[in-house]
Short mmCIF file of C-alpha atoms in Angstrom, two decimals:
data_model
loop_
_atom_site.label_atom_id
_atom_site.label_comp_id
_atom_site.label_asym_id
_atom_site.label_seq_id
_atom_site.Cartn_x
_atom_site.Cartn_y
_atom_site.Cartn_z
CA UNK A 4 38.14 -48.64 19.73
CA UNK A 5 41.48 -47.57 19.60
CA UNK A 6 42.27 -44.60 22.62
CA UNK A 7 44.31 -42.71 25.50
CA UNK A 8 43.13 -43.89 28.82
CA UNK A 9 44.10 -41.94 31.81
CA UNK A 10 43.41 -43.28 35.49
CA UNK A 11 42.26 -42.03 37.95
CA UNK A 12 39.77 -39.78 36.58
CA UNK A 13 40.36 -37.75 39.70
CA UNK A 14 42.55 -38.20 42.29
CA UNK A 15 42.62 -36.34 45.89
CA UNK A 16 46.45 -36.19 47.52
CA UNK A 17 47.71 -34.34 50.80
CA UNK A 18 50.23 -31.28 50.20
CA UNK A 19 53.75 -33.25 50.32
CA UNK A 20 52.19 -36.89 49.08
CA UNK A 21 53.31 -38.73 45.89
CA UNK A 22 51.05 -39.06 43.64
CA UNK A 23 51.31 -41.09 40.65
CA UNK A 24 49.01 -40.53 37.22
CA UNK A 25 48.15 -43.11 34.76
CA UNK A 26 48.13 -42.92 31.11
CA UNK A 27 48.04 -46.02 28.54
CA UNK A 28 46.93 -46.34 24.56
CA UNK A 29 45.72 -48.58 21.92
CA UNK A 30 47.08 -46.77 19.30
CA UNK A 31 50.38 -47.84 19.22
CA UNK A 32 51.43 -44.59 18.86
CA UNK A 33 55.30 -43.78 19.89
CA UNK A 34 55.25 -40.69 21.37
CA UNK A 35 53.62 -39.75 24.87
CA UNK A 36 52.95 -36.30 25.93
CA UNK A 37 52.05 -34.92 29.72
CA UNK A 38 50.04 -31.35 30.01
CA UNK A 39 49.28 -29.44 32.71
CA UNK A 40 46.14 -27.38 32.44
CA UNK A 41 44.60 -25.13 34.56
CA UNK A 42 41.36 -23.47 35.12
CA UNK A 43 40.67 -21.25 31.95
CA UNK A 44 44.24 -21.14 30.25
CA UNK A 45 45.54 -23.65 27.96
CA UNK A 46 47.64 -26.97 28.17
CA UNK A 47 50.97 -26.64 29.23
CA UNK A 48 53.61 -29.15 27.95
CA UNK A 49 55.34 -30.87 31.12
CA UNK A 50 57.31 -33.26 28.91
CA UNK A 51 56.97 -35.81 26.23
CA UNK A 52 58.43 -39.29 25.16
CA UNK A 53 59.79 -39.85 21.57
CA UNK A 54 60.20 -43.30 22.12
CA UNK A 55 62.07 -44.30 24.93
CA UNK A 56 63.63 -40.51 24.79
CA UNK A 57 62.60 -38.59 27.70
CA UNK A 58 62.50 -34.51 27.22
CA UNK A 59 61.80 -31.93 29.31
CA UNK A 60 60.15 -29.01 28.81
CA UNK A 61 62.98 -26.27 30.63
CA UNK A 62 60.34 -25.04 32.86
CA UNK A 63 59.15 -27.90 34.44
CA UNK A 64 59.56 -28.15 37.80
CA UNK A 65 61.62 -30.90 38.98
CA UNK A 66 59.03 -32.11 41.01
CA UNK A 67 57.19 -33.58 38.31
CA UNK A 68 58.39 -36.73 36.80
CA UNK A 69 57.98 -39.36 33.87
CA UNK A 70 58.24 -43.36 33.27
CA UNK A 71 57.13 -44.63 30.35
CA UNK A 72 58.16 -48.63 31.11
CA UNK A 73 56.49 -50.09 27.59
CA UNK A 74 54.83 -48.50 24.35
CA UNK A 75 51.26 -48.34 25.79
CA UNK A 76 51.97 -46.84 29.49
CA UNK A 77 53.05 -43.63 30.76
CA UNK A 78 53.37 -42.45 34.19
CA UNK A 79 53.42 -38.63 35.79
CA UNK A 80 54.95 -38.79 39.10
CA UNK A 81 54.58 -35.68 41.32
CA UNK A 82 57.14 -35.84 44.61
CA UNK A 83 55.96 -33.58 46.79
CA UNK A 84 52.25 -31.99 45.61
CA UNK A 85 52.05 -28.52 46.30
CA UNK A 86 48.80 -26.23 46.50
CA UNK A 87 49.85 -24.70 42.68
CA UNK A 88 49.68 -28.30 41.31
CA UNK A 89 45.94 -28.71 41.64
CA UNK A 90 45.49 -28.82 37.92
CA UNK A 91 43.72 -31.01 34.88
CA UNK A 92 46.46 -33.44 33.93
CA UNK A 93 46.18 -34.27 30.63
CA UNK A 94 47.94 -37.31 28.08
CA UNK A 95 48.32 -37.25 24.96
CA UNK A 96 49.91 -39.69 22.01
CA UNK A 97 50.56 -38.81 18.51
CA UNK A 98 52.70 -41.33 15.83
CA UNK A 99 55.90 -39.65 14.42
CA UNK A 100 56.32 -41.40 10.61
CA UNK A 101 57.90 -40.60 8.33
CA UNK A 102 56.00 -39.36 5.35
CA UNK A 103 52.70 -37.57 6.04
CA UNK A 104 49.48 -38.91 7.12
CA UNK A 105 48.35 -38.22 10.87
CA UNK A 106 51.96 -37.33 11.87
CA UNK A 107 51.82 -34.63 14.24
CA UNK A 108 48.25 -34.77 15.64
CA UNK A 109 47.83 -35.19 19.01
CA UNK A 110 45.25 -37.87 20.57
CA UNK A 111 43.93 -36.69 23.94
CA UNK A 112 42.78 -38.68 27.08
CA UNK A 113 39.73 -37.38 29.09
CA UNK A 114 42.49 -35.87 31.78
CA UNK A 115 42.90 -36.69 35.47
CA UNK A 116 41.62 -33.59 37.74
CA UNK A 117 44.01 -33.38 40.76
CA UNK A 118 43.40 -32.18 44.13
CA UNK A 119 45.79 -30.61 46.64
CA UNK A 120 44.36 -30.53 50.27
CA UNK B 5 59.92 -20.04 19.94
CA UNK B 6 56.57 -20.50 18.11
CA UNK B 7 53.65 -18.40 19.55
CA UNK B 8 50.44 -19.01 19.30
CA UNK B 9 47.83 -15.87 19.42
CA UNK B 10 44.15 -16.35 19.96
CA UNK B 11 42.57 -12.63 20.48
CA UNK B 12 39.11 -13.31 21.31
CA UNK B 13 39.04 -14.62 24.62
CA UNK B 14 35.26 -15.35 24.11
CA UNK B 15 32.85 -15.18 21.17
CA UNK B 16 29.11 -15.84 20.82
CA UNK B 17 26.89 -17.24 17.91
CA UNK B 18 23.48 -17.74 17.27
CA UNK B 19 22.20 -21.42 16.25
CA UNK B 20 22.48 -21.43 12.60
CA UNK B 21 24.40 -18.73 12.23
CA UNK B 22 28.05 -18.72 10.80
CA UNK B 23 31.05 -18.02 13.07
CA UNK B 24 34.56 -17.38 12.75
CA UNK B 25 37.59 -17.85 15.57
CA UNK B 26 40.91 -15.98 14.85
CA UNK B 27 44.38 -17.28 14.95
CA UNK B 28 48.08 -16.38 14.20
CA UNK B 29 51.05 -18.06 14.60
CA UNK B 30 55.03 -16.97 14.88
CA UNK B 31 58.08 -19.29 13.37
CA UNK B 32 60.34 -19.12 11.28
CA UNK B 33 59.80 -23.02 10.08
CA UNK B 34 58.19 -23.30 6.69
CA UNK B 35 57.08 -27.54 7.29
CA UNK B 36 54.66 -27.56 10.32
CA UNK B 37 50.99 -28.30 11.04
CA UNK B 38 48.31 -26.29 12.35
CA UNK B 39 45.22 -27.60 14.22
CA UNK B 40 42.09 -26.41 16.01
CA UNK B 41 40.71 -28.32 18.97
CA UNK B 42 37.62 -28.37 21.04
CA UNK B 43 36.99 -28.87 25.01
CA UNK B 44 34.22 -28.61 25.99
CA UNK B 45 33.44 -28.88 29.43
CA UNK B 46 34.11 -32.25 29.80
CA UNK B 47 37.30 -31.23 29.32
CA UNK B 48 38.12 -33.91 26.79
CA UNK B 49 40.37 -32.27 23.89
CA UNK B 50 38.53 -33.38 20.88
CA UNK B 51 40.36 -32.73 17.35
CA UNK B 52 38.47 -30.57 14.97
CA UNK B 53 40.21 -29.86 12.01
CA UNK B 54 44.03 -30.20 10.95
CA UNK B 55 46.23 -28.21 8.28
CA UNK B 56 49.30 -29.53 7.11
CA UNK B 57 51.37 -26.59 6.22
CA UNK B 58 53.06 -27.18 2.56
CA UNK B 59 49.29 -27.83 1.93
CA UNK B 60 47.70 -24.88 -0.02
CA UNK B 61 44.48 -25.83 0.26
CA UNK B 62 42.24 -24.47 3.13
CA UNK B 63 40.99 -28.23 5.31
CA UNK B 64 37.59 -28.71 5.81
CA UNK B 65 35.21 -31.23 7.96
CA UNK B 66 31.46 -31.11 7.12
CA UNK B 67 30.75 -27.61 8.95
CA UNK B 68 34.14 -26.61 9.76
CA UNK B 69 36.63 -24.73 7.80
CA UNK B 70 40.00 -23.05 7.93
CA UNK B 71 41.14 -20.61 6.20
CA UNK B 72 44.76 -20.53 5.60
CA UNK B 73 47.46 -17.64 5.01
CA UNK B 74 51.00 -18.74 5.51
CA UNK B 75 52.72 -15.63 4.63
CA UNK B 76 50.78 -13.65 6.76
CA UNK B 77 50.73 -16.59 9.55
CA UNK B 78 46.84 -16.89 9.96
CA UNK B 79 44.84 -20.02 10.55
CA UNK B 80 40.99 -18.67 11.11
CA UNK B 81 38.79 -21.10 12.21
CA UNK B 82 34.96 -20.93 10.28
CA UNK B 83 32.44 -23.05 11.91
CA UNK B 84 28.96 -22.86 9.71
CA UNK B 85 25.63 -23.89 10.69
CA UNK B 86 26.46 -23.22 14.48
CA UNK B 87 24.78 -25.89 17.00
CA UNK B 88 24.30 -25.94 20.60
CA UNK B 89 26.43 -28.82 20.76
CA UNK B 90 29.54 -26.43 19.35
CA UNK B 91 29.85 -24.52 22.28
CA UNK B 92 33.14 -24.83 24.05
CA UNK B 93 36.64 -23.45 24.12
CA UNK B 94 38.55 -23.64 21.15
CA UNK B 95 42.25 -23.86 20.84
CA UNK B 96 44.35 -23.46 17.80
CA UNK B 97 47.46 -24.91 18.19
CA UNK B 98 51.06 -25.05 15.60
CA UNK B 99 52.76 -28.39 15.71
CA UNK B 100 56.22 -29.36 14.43
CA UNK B 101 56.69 -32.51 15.48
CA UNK B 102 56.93 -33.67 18.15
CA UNK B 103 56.13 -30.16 19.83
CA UNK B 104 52.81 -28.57 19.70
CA UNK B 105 51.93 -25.14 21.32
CA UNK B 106 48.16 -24.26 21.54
CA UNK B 107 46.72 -20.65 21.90
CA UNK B 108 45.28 -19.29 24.84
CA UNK B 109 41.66 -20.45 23.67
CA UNK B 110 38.75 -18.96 22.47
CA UNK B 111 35.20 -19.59 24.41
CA UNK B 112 31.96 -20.01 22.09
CA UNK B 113 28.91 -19.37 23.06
CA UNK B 114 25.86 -21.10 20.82
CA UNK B 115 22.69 -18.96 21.45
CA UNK B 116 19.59 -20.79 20.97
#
């Protein structure tokens, strides 16, 4: 079945530590979103790929970064983890066509739960 | 910038029993979609029903329905026949693509 896959499922880091998040799809879809959500509020757009056109969201912190080397894989990078980046990481893919159809809905991944120690 | 309001932070429903989840949305764009998803704890976001804005028609999926006013900006979510397997927090969310803002959420609870 077609899908967004996100490894690790959860991943542990030290405050300060890179950490790098997975993210790859079957759908062949050519845009890639990154959310941040925590506990009890909703996602919060980090930045997405239209293509190979990276955008930022203004308030993302420039500690979080993106690679997206093909169409199926996208990576978050986080620099330098702090205690307020503990979060639900979450991917998401949707096809921008031109014409109507699915265009604008969002396929999610299961999210990565991150851990700050 | 579009906002998204969602002003029950928590609703309950008994099985069987009809329920419906409020949303309204600000923008000044008339070509955009609306959406409502589902999370439950998991915490997989799991598509429930779409709305494509130039689309008068309210969107429905088996026991799910919206009901649509664009000039007054309101996207209510109607979920009939309420199962156990509903509960979760709900999110509407306005999309014009590629950008997509969700709502705060709304959690359901399903009382047996």
């Amino acid at each position: 079945d077609a899908m967004v896959i996100q490894n690790p499922r959860y991943q542990v880091t030290q405050f300060g530590k890179p950490v790098t998040l997975s993210c790859s799809q079957t759908l062949n879809h050519n845009v890639m979103y990154w959310y941040q959500q925590k506990s009890s509020q909703a996602p919060k757009l980090l930045f997405h790929y239209y293509d190979k056109d990276f955008n930022n969201e203004a308030d993302t912190p420039d500690n979080f970064q993106s690679r997206r080397p093909n169409t199926s894989f996208c990576f978050l990078d986080i620099r330098s983890p702090g205690l307020g980046d503990a979060a639900m990481y979450l991917c998401a893919t949707s096809r921008d066509a031109r014409g109507r159809g699915l265009q604008g809905t969002q396929y999610f991944g299961p999210g990565t739960r991150l851990t700050v120690l | 910038a579009q906002t998204v309001t969602q002003s029950q932070p928590e609703m309950s429903v008994q099985e069987a029993e009809t329920v419906t989840l409020s949303c309204t949305y600000d923008t000044s764009e008339s070509d955009y979609y609306l959406f409502w998803y589902k999370q439950p704890p998991s915490r997989q976001m799991i598509l429930v029903i779409r709305q494509e804005a130039y689309k008068q028609q309210n969107a429905t999926e088996n026991r799910f329905s919206v009901n649509f006013q664009k000039a007054a900006k309101s996207f209510s979510l109607k979920i009939s026949d309420s199962q156990l397997g509903d509960a979760a927090m709900y999110f509407c969310a306005y999309c014009r693509v590629p950008d997509m803002r969700f709502g705060a959420g709304t959690r359901l609870t399903v009382k047996p």
